Amino acid sequence: MAVASISASGGSTASDTPAEMAPWVRTMGEKLKQRLRLDVGREICRQYPLFCFLLLCLSAASLFLNRYLHVLMIFWSFVAGVVTFYCSLGPDSLLPNIFFTIKYKPKQLGLQELFPQGRSCAVCGKVKCKRHRPSLLLENYQPWLDLKISSKVDASLSEVLELVLENFVYPWYRDVTDDESFVDELRITLRFFASVLIRRIHKVDIPSIITKKLLKAAMKHIEVIVKASQKVENTEFLQQAALEEYGPELHVALRSRRDELHYLRKLTELLFPYVLPPKATDCRSLTLLLREILSGSVFLPSLDFLADPDTVNHLLIIFIVDSPPEKATEPPSPLVPFLQKFAEPRNKKPSVLKLELKQIREQQDLLFRFMNFLKQEGAVHVLQICLTVGEAYRCNL
């Protein structure tokens, strides 16, 4: 009995050993797979099946027909030349490129965003003039010039911006003061931002974005979802499994709602030098206010709307279904200047934030600072005209 029990216990220990070693073997296999980068090899075989098949046949022939290796070296040299030529000149290869690729960049004939009239000299017309002093062109600070949209679209956009101001500016600003000068400046800045954004949207190559970015991201997402669905049985855990499947490739904005808002804030700050007036970024309080308004009240709800499954399905139906759109029952609305009514000043009182030219002329200190500012802007001639007209008017009196 003792011998039987010893043999039974020994048999059970022997049978439990492979089961206990299975997780360890699986872990070592995963580590070996990551080190050998088998996924990269699988991806190469899937993209170039014919080339991989020929390479496998040539390797087998070299292994079994090693007597004729001097003959097979001709084929190996040909394969090495083809691979070197493709990797050195192919811009979209999986391997690094050793030469500089030459890509055709189409010339953009659209209008400039921040400087619609260009940066040329007002005297000689040269782009980089070092002879004459730079002069101020007011058109360069008004990107909404010659920018007209439908009156209905303009009214809807103005309503959205008014709601943003009512919900995020006026609740705390009215407790401070009833002066509308600051809000008027904010309206002009928002108009400037929206005008530059629309001009940039007109220059976007939509087919290139769809074929080069959106389709690749969509195929990658579908592949991740398929792999995640194979690992879970219940669809309730599919989202978490998909996030884990992305691994280190998961975008930082998808980690949490807080990270998404933080990412949008940083992205908005990076956009400011390209979409705001030239010296607006020097005002820290204005940039912080615009950052919070745009990131939390404009960009975040817009991304939530675009990420809604109902919106995605509706857009797919529009793109896929080949049916003509419904005919318009109302006549087209007339074109109006972009956000002109929205940017109209509401302040009817004399503002403490703005000095009249009469006050500047009477105080030498203010006049000196104002002249230094106009020198930086290249607009001293504007002040000279105003002073000359004022002196002539005073002499007539």
CSV table of C-alpha atoms in Angstrom, one decimal:
chain,number,residue,atom,x,y,z
A,1,MET,CA,0.0,0.0,0.0
A,2,ALA,CA,2.8,2.3,0.8
A,3,VAL,CA,4.5,1.6,-2.4
A,4,ALA,CA,1.3,2.1,-4.3
A,5,SER,CA,0.7,5.5,-2.6
A,6,ILE,CA,4.3,6.6,-3.3
A,7,SER,CA,3.9,5.6,-7.0
A,8,ALA,CA,0.6,7.4,-7.2
A,9,SER,CA,1.9,10.5,-5.6
A,10,GLY,CA,4.9,10.4,-8.0
A,11,GLY,CA,2.6,9.9,-11.0
A,12,SER,CA,0.5,12.9,-10.0
A,13,THR,CA,3.6,15.1,-9.6
A,14,ALA,CA,4.8,14.1,-13.0
A,15,SER,CA,1.4,14.8,-14.6
A,16,ASP,CA,1.1,18.3,-12.9
A,17,THR,CA,4.6,19.4,-14.0
A,18,PRO,CA,3.7,20.2,-17.7
A,19,ALA,CA,0.5,22.0,-16.7
A,20,GLU,CA,2.5,24.2,-14.3
A,21,MET,CA,5.2,24.8,-17.0
A,22,ALA,CA,2.6,25.8,-19.7
A,23,PRO,CA,2.3,29.5,-18.6
A,24,TRP,CA,6.1,29.8,-18.4
A,25,VAL,CA,6.6,28.3,-21.8
A,26,ARG,CA,3.9,30.6,-23.2
A,27,THR,CA,5.6,33.7,-21.6
A,28,MET,CA,9.0,32.7,-23.0
A,29,GLY,CA,7.4,32.2,-26.4
A,30,GLU,CA,5.9,35.7,-26.3
A,31,LYS,CA,9.2,37.2,-25.4
A,32,LEU,CA,11.0,35.3,-28.1
A,33,LYS,CA,8.3,36.4,-30.6
A,34,GLN,CA,8.8,40.1,-29.6
A,35,ARG,CA,12.6,39.8,-29.9
A,36,LEU,CA,12.5,38.1,-33.3
A,37,ARG,CA,9.8,40.6,-34.5
A,38,LEU,CA,7.7,37.9,-36.1
A,39,ASP,CA,4.9,40.3,-36.6
A,40,VAL,CA,7.1,42.4,-38.9
A,41,GLY,CA,8.0,39.3,-40.9
A,42,ARG,CA,4.3,38.3,-41.2
A,43,GLU,CA,3.4,41.8,-42.4
A,44,ILE,CA,6.2,41.7,-45.0
A,45,CYS,CA,5.0,38.3,-46.2
A,46,ARG,CA,1.4,39.5,-46.4
A,47,GLN,CA,2.4,42.6,-48.5
A,48,TYR,CA,4.9,40.9,-50.8
A,49,PRO,CA,3.8,37.2,-51.1
A,50,LEU,CA,5.4,36.5,-54.5
A,51,PHE,CA,8.8,38.0,-53.5
A,52,CYS,CA,8.8,36.0,-50.2
A,53,PHE,CA,7.9,32.8,-52.0
A,54,LEU,CA,10.8,33.2,-54.5
A,55,LEU,CA,13.1,34.1,-51.6
A,56,LEU,CA,12.1,30.9,-49.8
A,57,CYS,CA,12.6,28.7,-52.9
A,58,LEU,CA,16.0,30.2,-53.5
A,59,SER,CA,17.0,29.6,-49.9
A,60,ALA,CA,15.8,26.0,-50.1
A,61,ALA,CA,17.7,25.5,-53.4
A,62,SER,CA,20.9,26.9,-51.8
A,63,LEU,CA,20.5,24.6,-48.8
A,64,PHE,CA,19.9,21.4,-50.8
A,65,LEU,CA,22.0,22.2,-53.9
A,66,ASN,CA,25.0,23.5,-52.1
A,67,ARG,CA,27.2,22.0,-54.9
A,68,TYR,CA,25.9,24.5,-57.3
A,69,LEU,CA,26.2,27.4,-54.9
A,70,HIS,CA,28.5,29.3,-57.4
A,71,VAL,CA,25.6,29.2,-59.9
A,72,LEU,CA,23.0,30.2,-57.4
A,73,MET,CA,25.1,33.2,-56.4
A,74,ILE,CA,24.0,34.8,-59.6
A,75,PHE,CA,20.4,34.7,-58.6
A,76,TRP,CA,21.3,35.9,-55.0
A,77,SER,CA,23.2,38.9,-56.5
A,78,PHE,CA,20.1,39.7,-58.6
A,79,VAL,CA,17.8,39.6,-55.6
A,80,ALA,CA,20.2,41.7,-53.5
A,81,GLY,CA,20.3,44.3,-56.3
A,82,VAL,CA,16.5,44.4,-56.6
A,83,VAL,CA,16.1,44.8,-52.8
A,84,THR,CA,18.8,47.5,-52.6
A,85,PHE,CA,17.3,49.4,-55.5
A,86,TYR,CA,13.8,49.3,-54.1
A,87,CYS,CA,14.8,50.2,-50.5
A,88,SER,CA,17.0,53.1,-51.7
A,89,LEU,CA,14.5,54.7,-54.0
A,90,GLY,CA,11.1,53.5,-52.7
A,91,PRO,CA,9.6,56.2,-50.4
A,92,ASP,CA,7.0,54.0,-48.8
A,93,SER,CA,9.1,50.9,-48.2
A,94,LEU,CA,9.2,49.1,-44.8
A,95,LEU,CA,12.9,49.4,-44.6
A,96,PRO,CA,14.7,52.8,-44.1
A,97,ASN,CA,15.6,54.8,-47.1
A,98,ILE,CA,19.3,55.5,-47.7
A,99,PHE,CA,18.8,58.2,-50.3
A,100,PHE,CA,16.8,61.4,-50.3
A,101,THR,CA,13.4,60.9,-51.9
A,102,ILE,CA,12.1,63.4,-54.3
A,103,LYS,CA,8.4,64.1,-53.9
A,104,TYR,CA,6.3,66.3,-56.0
A,105,LYS,CA,4.7,69.1,-54.0
A,106,PRO,CA,1.9,70.8,-55.9
A,107,LYS,CA,2.1,74.6,-55.9
A,108,GLN,CA,-0.6,76.1,-53.8
A,109,LEU,CA,-2.3,79.0,-55.5
A,110,GLY,CA,-4.7,79.8,-52.7
A,111,LEU,CA,-4.7,83.0,-50.6
A,112,GLN,CA,-2.5,83.5,-47.7
A,113,GLU,CA,-4.0,83.2,-44.3
A,114,LEU,CA,-2.4,85.8,-42.0
A,115,PHE,CA,-1.2,88.0,-44.9
A,116,PRO,CA,-3.8,88.0,-47.7
A,117,GLN,CA,-2.0,90.8,-49.6
A,118,GLY,CA,1.5,89.2,-49.2
A,119,ARG,CA,4.6,90.5,-47.6
A,120,SER,CA,5.9,92.6,-50.4
A,121,CYS,CA,7.2,96.1,-50.0
A,122,ALA,CA,4.7,98.8,-50.6
A,123,VAL,CA,7.3,101.0,-52.4
A,124,CYS,CA,9.2,98.7,-54.8
A,125,GLY,CA,7.0,95.6,-54.6
A,126,LYS,CA,9.7,93.2,-53.8
A,127,VAL,CA,9.1,90.3,-51.4
A,128,LYS,CA,12.2,90.8,-49.3
A,129,CYS,CA,13.0,94.4,-49.6
A,130,LYS,CA,16.0,95.7,-47.5
A,131,ARG,CA,16.1,99.2,-49.0
A,132,HIS,CA,12.8,100.7,-47.8
A,133,ARG,CA,11.2,100.7,-44.4
A,134,PRO,CA,8.5,98.2,-43.9
A,135,SER,CA,5.1,99.8,-44.2
A,136,LEU,CA,1.8,98.8,-42.7
A,137,LEU,CA,-0.9,97.2,-44.8
A,138,LEU,CA,-4.2,97.0,-43.0
A,139,GLU,CA,-5.3,94.3,-45.3
A,140,ASN,CA,-2.7,91.9,-43.9
A,141,TYR,CA,-4.4,92.1,-40.5
A,142,GLN,CA,-7.9,91.4,-42.0
A,143,PRO,CA,-8.1,87.9,-43.3
A,144,TRP,CA,-11.8,88.2,-43.7
A,145,LEU,CA,-11.5,90.4,-46.7
A,146,ASP,CA,-13.1,89.0,-49.8
A,147,LEU,CA,-14.4,86.1,-47.7
A,148,LYS,CA,-18.1,85.7,-48.1
A,149,ILE,CA,-20.5,82.9,-47.0
A,150,SER,CA,-24.2,82.3,-47.1
A,151,SER,CA,-26.2,84.5,-44.8
A,152,LYS,CA,-27.8,81.4,-43.1
A,153,VAL,CA,-24.4,79.8,-42.4
A,154,ASP,CA,-23.1,83.1,-41.1
A,155,ALA,CA,-26.1,83.5,-38.8
A,156,SER,CA,-25.7,79.9,-37.5
A,157,LEU,CA,-22.0,80.4,-36.9
A,158,SER,CA,-22.6,83.7,-35.1
A,159,GLU,CA,-25.2,82.0,-32.9
A,160,VAL,CA,-22.8,79.4,-31.9
A,161,LEU,CA,-20.1,81.9,-31.0
A,162,GLU,CA,-22.7,84.0,-29.1
A,163,LEU,CA,-23.6,81.0,-27.1
A,164,VAL,CA,-19.9,80.4,-26.3
A,165,LEU,CA,-19.6,83.9,-25.0
A,166,GLU,CA,-22.8,83.8,-23.0
A,167,ASN,CA,-21.9,80.5,-21.3
A,168,PHE,CA,-18.2,81.0,-20.7
A,169,VAL,CA,-17.3,84.7,-20.7
A,170,TYR,CA,-20.3,86.8,-19.6
A,171,PRO,CA,-21.1,84.9,-16.4
A,172,TRP,CA,-17.9,86.0,-14.8
A,173,TYR,CA,-17.2,89.1,-16.8
A,174,ARG,CA,-20.4,90.9,-15.9
A,175,ASP,CA,-19.5,90.6,-12.2
A,176,VAL,CA,-16.3,92.5,-13.0
A,177,THR,CA,-17.5,95.3,-15.2
A,178,ASP,CA,-20.2,96.3,-17.7
A,179,ASP,CA,-17.7,97.7,-20.2
A,180,GLU,CA,-17.9,95.7,-23.5
A,181,SER,CA,-14.5,96.8,-24.8
A,182,PHE,CA,-12.8,93.5,-23.8
A,183,VAL,CA,-15.6,91.4,-25.3
A,184,ASP,CA,-15.4,93.5,-28.5
A,185,GLU,CA,-11.7,92.7,-28.8
A,186,LEU,CA,-12.5,89.0,-28.2
A,187,ARG,CA,-15.1,89.1,-30.9
A,188,ILE,CA,-12.5,90.5,-33.4
A,189,THR,CA,-10.0,87.9,-32.4
A,190,LEU,CA,-12.6,85.1,-32.8
A,191,ARG,CA,-13.4,86.4,-36.2
A,192,PHE,CA,-9.7,86.5,-37.1
A,193,PHE,CA,-9.3,82.9,-35.9
A,194,ALA,CA,-12.3,81.7,-37.8
A,195,SER,CA,-11.3,83.5,-41.0
A,196,VAL,CA,-7.8,82.0,-41.0
A,197,LEU,CA,-9.2,78.6,-40.2
A,198,ILE,CA,-11.6,78.7,-43.2
A,199,ARG,CA,-8.9,79.9,-45.5
A,200,ARG,CA,-6.7,76.9,-44.4
A,201,ILE,CA,-9.6,74.5,-44.8
A,202,HIS,CA,-10.0,75.6,-48.4
A,203,LYS,CA,-6.4,74.6,-49.1
A,204,VAL,CA,-6.8,71.1,-47.6
A,205,ASP,CA,-6.6,68.2,-50.1
A,206,ILE,CA,-9.5,66.1,-49.0
A,207,PRO,CA,-8.9,63.1,-51.3
A,208,SER,CA,-5.3,62.9,-50.2
A,209,ILE,CA,-6.3,62.9,-46.5
A,210,ILE,CA,-8.9,60.2,-47.1
A,211,THR,CA,-6.6,57.9,-49.1
A,212,LYS,CA,-3.3,58.4,-47.2
A,213,LYS,CA,-4.5,58.9,-43.6
A,214,LEU,CA,-8.2,58.0,-42.9
A,215,LEU,CA,-8.2,54.7,-44.8
A,216,LYS,CA,-5.0,53.5,-43.1
A,217,ALA,CA,-6.3,54.5,-39.7
A,218,ALA,CA,-9.6,52.8,-40.4
A,219,MET,CA,-8.0,49.5,-41.5
A,220,LYS,CA,-5.7,49.5,-38.5
A,221,HIS,CA,-8.7,50.0,-36.2
A,222,ILE,CA,-10.7,47.2,-37.9
A,223,GLU,CA,-7.7,44.9,-37.5
A,224,VAL,CA,-7.4,45.7,-33.8
A,225,ILE,CA,-11.1,45.2,-33.3
A,226,VAL,CA,-10.9,41.8,-35.0
A,227,LYS,CA,-8.0,40.7,-32.8
A,228,ALA,CA,-9.7,41.9,-29.7
A,229,SER,CA,-13.0,40.1,-30.5
A,230,GLN,CA,-11.1,36.9,-30.8
A,231,LYS,CA,-9.8,37.2,-27.3
A,232,VAL,CA,-13.1,38.0,-25.5
A,233,GLU,CA,-16.3,36.1,-25.5
A,234,ASN,CA,-18.6,38.9,-24.1
A,235,THR,CA,-19.0,42.0,-26.2
A,236,GLU,CA,-19.1,44.1,-23.0
A,237,PHE,CA,-15.3,43.7,-22.6
A,238,LEU,CA,-14.6,44.4,-26.3
A,239,GLN,CA,-13.7,48.1,-25.8
A,240,GLN,CA,-11.2,47.4,-23.0
A,241,ALA,CA,-9.7,44.5,-25.0
A,242,ALA,CA,-9.3,46.8,-28.0
A,243,LEU,CA,-7.6,49.5,-25.9
A,244,GLU,CA,-5.2,46.8,-24.6
A,245,GLU,CA,-4.6,45.5,-28.1
A,246,TYR,CA,-3.3,48.9,-29.2
A,247,GLY,CA,-0.7,48.8,-26.5
A,248,PRO,CA,1.9,51.5,-26.7
A,249,GLU,CA,0.4,52.7,-30.0
A,250,LEU,CA,-2.7,54.0,-28.2
A,251,HIS,CA,-3.2,57.7,-28.7
A,252,VAL,CA,-2.7,59.8,-25.6
A,253,ALA,CA,-6.1,61.4,-26.0
A,254,LEU,CA,-7.8,58.0,-25.6
A,255,ARG,CA,-6.5,57.3,-22.2
A,256,SER,CA,-9.0,59.4,-20.2
A,257,ARG,CA,-11.3,62.4,-20.6
A,258,ARG,CA,-8.8,64.5,-18.7
A,259,ASP,CA,-5.9,63.5,-21.0
A,260,GLU,CA,-8.1,64.3,-24.0
A,261,LEU,CA,-8.8,67.8,-22.8
A,262,HIS,CA,-5.2,68.3,-21.9
A,263,TYR,CA,-4.1,67.2,-25.4
A,264,LEU,CA,-6.6,69.6,-27.0
A,265,ARG,CA,-5.3,72.5,-24.9
A,266,LYS,CA,-1.7,71.8,-26.0
A,267,LEU,CA,-2.9,71.4,-29.6
A,268,THR,CA,-4.7,74.7,-29.4
A,269,GLU,CA,-1.6,76.5,-28.1
A,270,LEU,CA,0.4,75.1,-31.0
A,271,LEU,CA,-2.2,76.6,-33.5
A,272,PHE,CA,-2.1,80.1,-32.1
A,273,PRO,CA,0.9,81.4,-34.0
A,274,TYR,CA,-0.7,80.4,-37.2
A,275,VAL,CA,-4.3,81.5,-36.6
A,276,LEU,CA,-4.1,84.5,-34.4
A,277,PRO,CA,-3.1,88.1,-35.1
A,278,PRO,CA,0.7,88.6,-35.2
A,279,LYS,CA,1.0,90.1,-31.7
A,280,ALA,CA,-2.0,88.5,-30.0
A,281,THR,CA,0.1,85.7,-28.6
A,282,ASP,CA,2.1,88.2,-26.5
A,283,CYS,CA,-1.0,88.7,-24.3
A,284,ARG,CA,-1.0,85.7,-21.9
A,285,SER,CA,-4.4,86.3,-20.5
A,286,LEU,CA,-6.0,86.4,-24.0
A,287,THR,CA,-4.3,83.2,-25.1
A,288,LEU,CA,-5.3,81.4,-21.9
A,289,LEU,CA,-8.9,82.5,-22.3
A,290,LEU,CA,-9.1,81.5,-26.0
A,291,ARG,CA,-7.4,78.2,-25.2
A,292,GLU,CA,-10.0,77.3,-22.7
A,293,ILE,CA,-12.9,78.5,-24.9
A,294,LEU,CA,-11.7,76.7,-28.0
A,295,SER,CA,-10.5,73.5,-26.4
A,296,GLY,CA,-13.4,72.9,-24.0
A,297,SER,CA,-16.3,74.5,-25.8
A,298,VAL,CA,-15.5,74.1,-29.5
A,299,PHE,CA,-13.1,71.3,-30.2
A,300,LEU,CA,-14.1,68.8,-27.5
A,301,PRO,CA,-17.9,68.9,-28.4
A,302,SER,CA,-17.0,68.7,-32.1
A,303,LEU,CA,-14.9,65.6,-31.6
A,304,ASP,CA,-17.6,64.0,-29.5
A,305,PHE,CA,-20.1,64.6,-32.3
A,306,LEU,CA,-17.8,63.2,-34.9
A,307,ALA,CA,-16.9,60.1,-32.8
A,308,ASP,CA,-20.6,59.4,-32.2
A,309,PRO,CA,-21.5,56.0,-33.9
A,310,ASP,CA,-24.7,57.5,-35.3
A,311,THR,CA,-22.7,60.3,-36.9
A,312,VAL,CA,-20.1,57.9,-38.3
A,313,ASN,CA,-22.9,55.7,-39.8
A,314,HIS,CA,-24.6,58.7,-41.3
A,315,LEU,CA,-21.4,59.9,-43.0
A,316,LEU,CA,-20.7,56.4,-44.3
A,317,ILE,CA,-24.2,56.3,-45.8
A,318,ILE,CA,-23.7,59.6,-47.5
A,319,PHE,CA,-20.3,58.5,-49.0
A,320,ILE,CA,-21.4,55.0,-50.0
A,321,VAL,CA,-25.0,55.3,-51.2
A,322,ASP,CA,-25.0,56.6,-54.7
A,323,SER,CA,-28.3,58.6,-54.6
A,324,PRO,CA,-28.7,62.3,-55.5
A,325,PRO,CA,-29.3,64.7,-52.7
A,326,GLU,CA,-32.8,66.1,-52.1
A,327,LYS,CA,-33.6,69.2,-54.1
A,328,ALA,CA,-33.6,72.4,-52.2
A,329,THR,CA,-37.1,73.9,-51.7
A,330,GLU,CA,-35.9,77.3,-50.7
A,331,PRO,CA,-33.9,79.8,-52.8
A,332,PRO,CA,-30.2,80.1,-52.0
A,333,SER,CA,-29.5,82.8,-49.4
A,334,PRO,CA,-27.3,85.8,-50.4
A,335,LEU,CA,-23.6,86.0,-49.6
A,336,VAL,CA,-22.6,88.3,-46.8
A,337,PRO,CA,-19.2,89.3,-45.3
A,338,PHE,CA,-17.9,86.7,-42.9
A,339,LEU,CA,-19.0,87.3,-39.3
A,340,GLN,CA,-19.4,91.0,-39.9
A,341,LYS,CA,-22.5,91.4,-37.7
A,342,PHE,CA,-20.9,89.2,-34.9
A,343,ALA,CA,-17.8,91.4,-34.8
A,344,GLU,CA,-19.6,94.7,-34.6
A,345,PRO,CA,-18.7,96.6,-31.4
A,346,ARG,CA,-21.4,96.6,-28.7
A,347,ASN,CA,-19.7,99.1,-26.5
A,348,LYS,CA,-21.3,102.6,-26.7
A,349,LYS,CA,-19.5,104.1,-23.8
A,350,PRO,CA,-16.0,105.6,-23.8
A,351,SER,CA,-13.6,102.8,-22.9
A,352,VAL,CA,-10.8,103.0,-20.4
A,353,LEU,CA,-8.9,100.5,-22.5
A,354,LYS,CA,-8.7,102.8,-25.5
A,355,LEU,CA,-7.2,106.3,-25.7
A,356,GLU,CA,-8.3,108.9,-28.1
A,357,LEU,CA,-5.8,110.6,-30.4
A,358,LYS,CA,-6.5,113.9,-28.8
A,359,GLN,CA,-5.3,112.6,-25.4
A,360,ILE,CA,-2.2,111.1,-27.0
A,361,ARG,CA,-1.3,114.4,-28.7
A,362,GLU,CA,-1.6,116.3,-25.5
A,363,GLN,CA,0.7,114.1,-23.4
A,364,GLN,CA,4.3,113.8,-24.7
A,365,ASP,CA,4.9,110.6,-22.8
A,366,LEU,CA,2.0,108.8,-24.5
A,367,LEU,CA,2.9,110.4,-27.9
A,368,PHE,CA,6.5,109.1,-27.6
A,369,ARG,CA,5.3,105.5,-26.8
A,370,PHE,CA,2.7,105.6,-29.5
A,371,MET,CA,5.4,106.7,-32.1
A,372,ASN,CA,7.6,103.8,-31.0
A,373,PHE,CA,4.8,101.4,-31.5
A,374,LEU,CA,4.0,102.8,-35.0
A,375,LYS,CA,7.7,102.5,-35.9
A,376,GLN,CA,7.6,98.8,-35.1
A,377,GLU,CA,4.4,98.4,-37.2
A,378,GLY,CA,5.8,100.6,-40.0
A,379,ALA,CA,2.9,103.1,-39.8
A,380,VAL,CA,4.6,106.3,-38.7
A,381,HIS,CA,3.2,108.0,-41.9
A,382,VAL,CA,-0.3,107.4,-40.6
A,383,LEU,CA,0.5,109.5,-37.5
A,384,GLN,CA,2.2,112.2,-39.5
A,385,ILE,CA,-1.0,112.6,-41.7
A,386,CYS,CA,-3.2,112.8,-38.6
A,387,LEU,CA,-0.9,115.4,-36.9
A,388,THR,CA,-0.7,117.4,-40.1
A,389,VAL,CA,-4.5,117.4,-40.5
A,390,GLY,CA,-4.9,118.4,-36.9
A,391,GLU,CA,-2.5,121.3,-37.2
A,392,ALA,CA,-4.2,122.5,-40.3
A,393,TYR,CA,-7.6,122.3,-38.6
A,394,ARG,CA,-6.3,124.2,-35.6
A,395,CYS,CA,-4.8,127.0,-37.8
A,396,ASN,CA,-8.1,127.4,-39.6
A,397,LEU,CA,-9.9,127.9,-36.3
